[in-house]
XYZ file of C-alpha atoms in Angstrom:
184
model
C 0.000 0.000 0.000
C 1.327 3.413 -1.006
C 1.491 5.679 2.053
C 3.888 8.468 1.059
C 1.159 11.121 1.273
C -0.026 9.736 4.605
C 3.474 9.968 6.042
C 3.983 13.545 4.856
C 0.511 14.586 5.961
C 0.877 13.102 9.434
C 4.247 14.831 9.820
C 2.626 18.174 8.930
C -0.117 17.482 11.457
C 2.511 16.695 14.110
C 4.365 19.956 13.404
C 1.073 21.886 13.416
C 0.041 20.406 16.769
C 3.402 21.291 18.348
C 3.289 24.785 16.845
C -0.259 25.391 18.063
C 0.719 24.327 21.587
C 3.663 26.757 21.571
C 1.372 29.525 20.297
C -1.086 28.816 23.095
C 1.648 29.435 25.655
C 2.985 32.508 23.816
C -0.530 33.968 23.649
C -0.316 34.526 27.401
C 2.472 37.089 26.922
C 0.900 40.519 26.277
C 3.341 41.843 23.674
C 3.591 38.601 21.706
C -0.054 37.505 21.826
C -1.047 38.992 18.444
C 1.887 37.305 16.704
C 1.014 34.068 18.504
C -2.589 34.299 17.276
C -1.447 34.759 13.671
C 1.029 31.887 14.006
C -1.713 29.698 15.526
C -3.857 30.387 12.459
C -0.934 29.387 10.227
C -0.500 26.148 12.194
C -4.238 25.451 11.885
C -3.909 25.787 8.120
C -0.848 23.512 8.167
C -2.897 20.953 10.116
C -5.638 21.127 7.470
C -3.069 20.669 4.703
C -1.620 17.669 6.548
C -5.047 16.145 7.034
C -5.876 16.658 3.356
C -2.546 15.158 2.291
C -2.921 12.128 4.587
C -6.442 11.716 3.182
C -4.951 10.939 -0.219
C -3.836 7.553 1.155
C -6.059 7.056 4.200
C -9.823 7.349 3.756
C -10.474 8.116 7.423
C -8.174 11.137 7.235
C -10.178 12.401 4.258
C -13.326 12.045 6.388
C -11.589 13.849 9.271
C -10.660 16.674 6.873
C -14.294 17.106 5.828
C -15.457 17.050 9.463
C -12.830 19.671 10.316
C -14.178 21.952 7.578
C -17.721 21.415 8.906
C -16.493 22.228 12.429
C -14.929 25.495 11.236
C -18.272 26.503 9.722
C -20.061 25.432 12.918
C -17.670 27.542 15.033
C -18.392 30.614 12.907
C -22.149 30.045 13.261
C -21.750 29.500 17.015
C -19.832 32.770 17.394
C -22.430 34.667 15.381
C -25.292 33.130 17.397
C -24.209 34.935 20.570
C -25.396 33.509 23.886
C -28.240 31.247 24.920
C -29.326 27.667 24.438
C -28.701 27.492 20.666
C -25.010 28.518 20.883
C -24.632 26.171 23.867
C -25.986 23.244 21.848
C -23.854 24.263 18.860
C -20.735 24.267 21.062
C -21.565 20.738 22.222
C -21.994 19.731 18.566
C -18.541 21.256 17.963
C -17.072 19.065 20.704
C -18.619 16.010 19.062
C -17.097 16.989 15.705
C -13.679 17.556 17.313
C -13.841 14.086 18.818
C -14.871 12.577 15.482
C -11.795 14.110 13.826
C -9.565 12.467 16.438
C -11.466 9.204 16.133
C -11.233 9.010 12.335
C -7.551 9.945 12.295
C -6.613 7.474 15.021
C -8.683 4.532 13.793
C -7.857 4.876 10.112
C -4.146 5.454 10.690
C -4.120 2.522 13.143
C -5.766 0.327 10.506
C -3.121 1.356 7.962
C -0.363 0.704 10.511
C -1.710 -2.792 11.153
C -1.404 -3.527 7.422
C 2.285 -2.616 7.661
C 2.804 -4.786 10.758
C 3.112 -1.876 13.218
C 0.696 -3.246 15.804
C 2.231 -1.461 18.816
C 1.838 2.005 17.283
C -1.662 1.051 16.082
C -2.646 0.129 19.650
C -1.433 3.530 20.849
C -3.800 5.146 18.326
C -6.653 3.062 19.746
C -5.751 4.254 23.235
C -5.651 7.902 22.123
C -9.175 7.953 20.710
C -10.567 6.075 23.724
C -9.020 8.543 26.190
C -10.334 11.399 24.045
C -13.817 9.852 24.063
C -13.854 9.866 27.869
C -12.505 13.436 27.963
C -15.059 14.765 25.474
C -17.958 13.000 27.198
C -16.804 14.361 30.559
C -16.469 17.859 29.075
C -20.019 17.714 27.748
C -21.355 16.545 31.115
C -19.374 19.291 32.870
C -20.768 21.881 30.434
C -24.257 20.874 31.504
C -23.417 20.645 35.223
C -22.038 24.180 35.243
C -25.566 25.403 34.464
C -26.868 23.964 37.763
C -25.850 26.314 40.605
C -25.263 23.674 43.291
C -23.364 21.376 40.940
C -21.162 24.049 39.398
C -18.511 23.700 42.142
C -18.252 19.965 41.483
C -18.142 20.673 37.757
C -15.248 23.100 38.165
C -13.276 20.568 40.210
C -14.050 17.793 37.721
C -12.932 20.080 34.925
C -9.391 20.126 36.372
C -9.240 16.336 36.191
C -10.507 16.416 32.599
C -7.926 19.074 31.691
C -5.109 16.836 32.953
C -6.515 13.799 31.118
C -6.862 15.916 27.956
C -3.237 17.019 28.268
C -2.154 13.382 28.550
C -4.321 12.480 25.533
C -2.796 15.355 23.540
C 0.736 14.207 24.320
C -0.144 10.627 23.369
C -1.708 11.905 20.125
C 1.511 13.788 19.310
C 3.573 10.666 19.927
C 1.151 8.660 17.778
C 1.388 11.166 14.906
C 5.176 11.259 15.117
C 5.626 7.485 15.195
C 3.011 6.930 12.491
C 4.623 9.432 10.153
C 7.980 7.753 10.675
C 6.653 4.223 9.971
C 4.405 5.054 7.033
């Protein structure tokens, strides 16, 4: 199976993910935050290019690319909608789409890796999407709990646990992208 585009695309996605994380940290510095925002946009575009390129060899990455485009449109609509129940529901739909991107990338790349005999890396992709599933589900539940005054304190505390789990999942996803791009 030809995977040259997949390898190059996954490498671009890896670089984009690292770059976006650096931009997130730099955005906290007042003088640099505008430059960081522009760089983050550039890394988002690089991620899209990588996803598109990987989609030339891996069907699930092509699906993830299309879902990412749909999520961008959804985010614009959500921002225009303002506040209230509709934007709240749209933001939850956005979380679902974000998870689906991770799911399709991880499962389809893992399937391709299994065809090349890279079972260990494939299993790490399976772990990444499963951890992300738990994190996204917990985030959705927390989003709802925050609306209930007595439960909002519990929701805030639970959110810290989810943030740590999400950080772990993000690091594992980076490792998965890096190893996958090297093998394919």
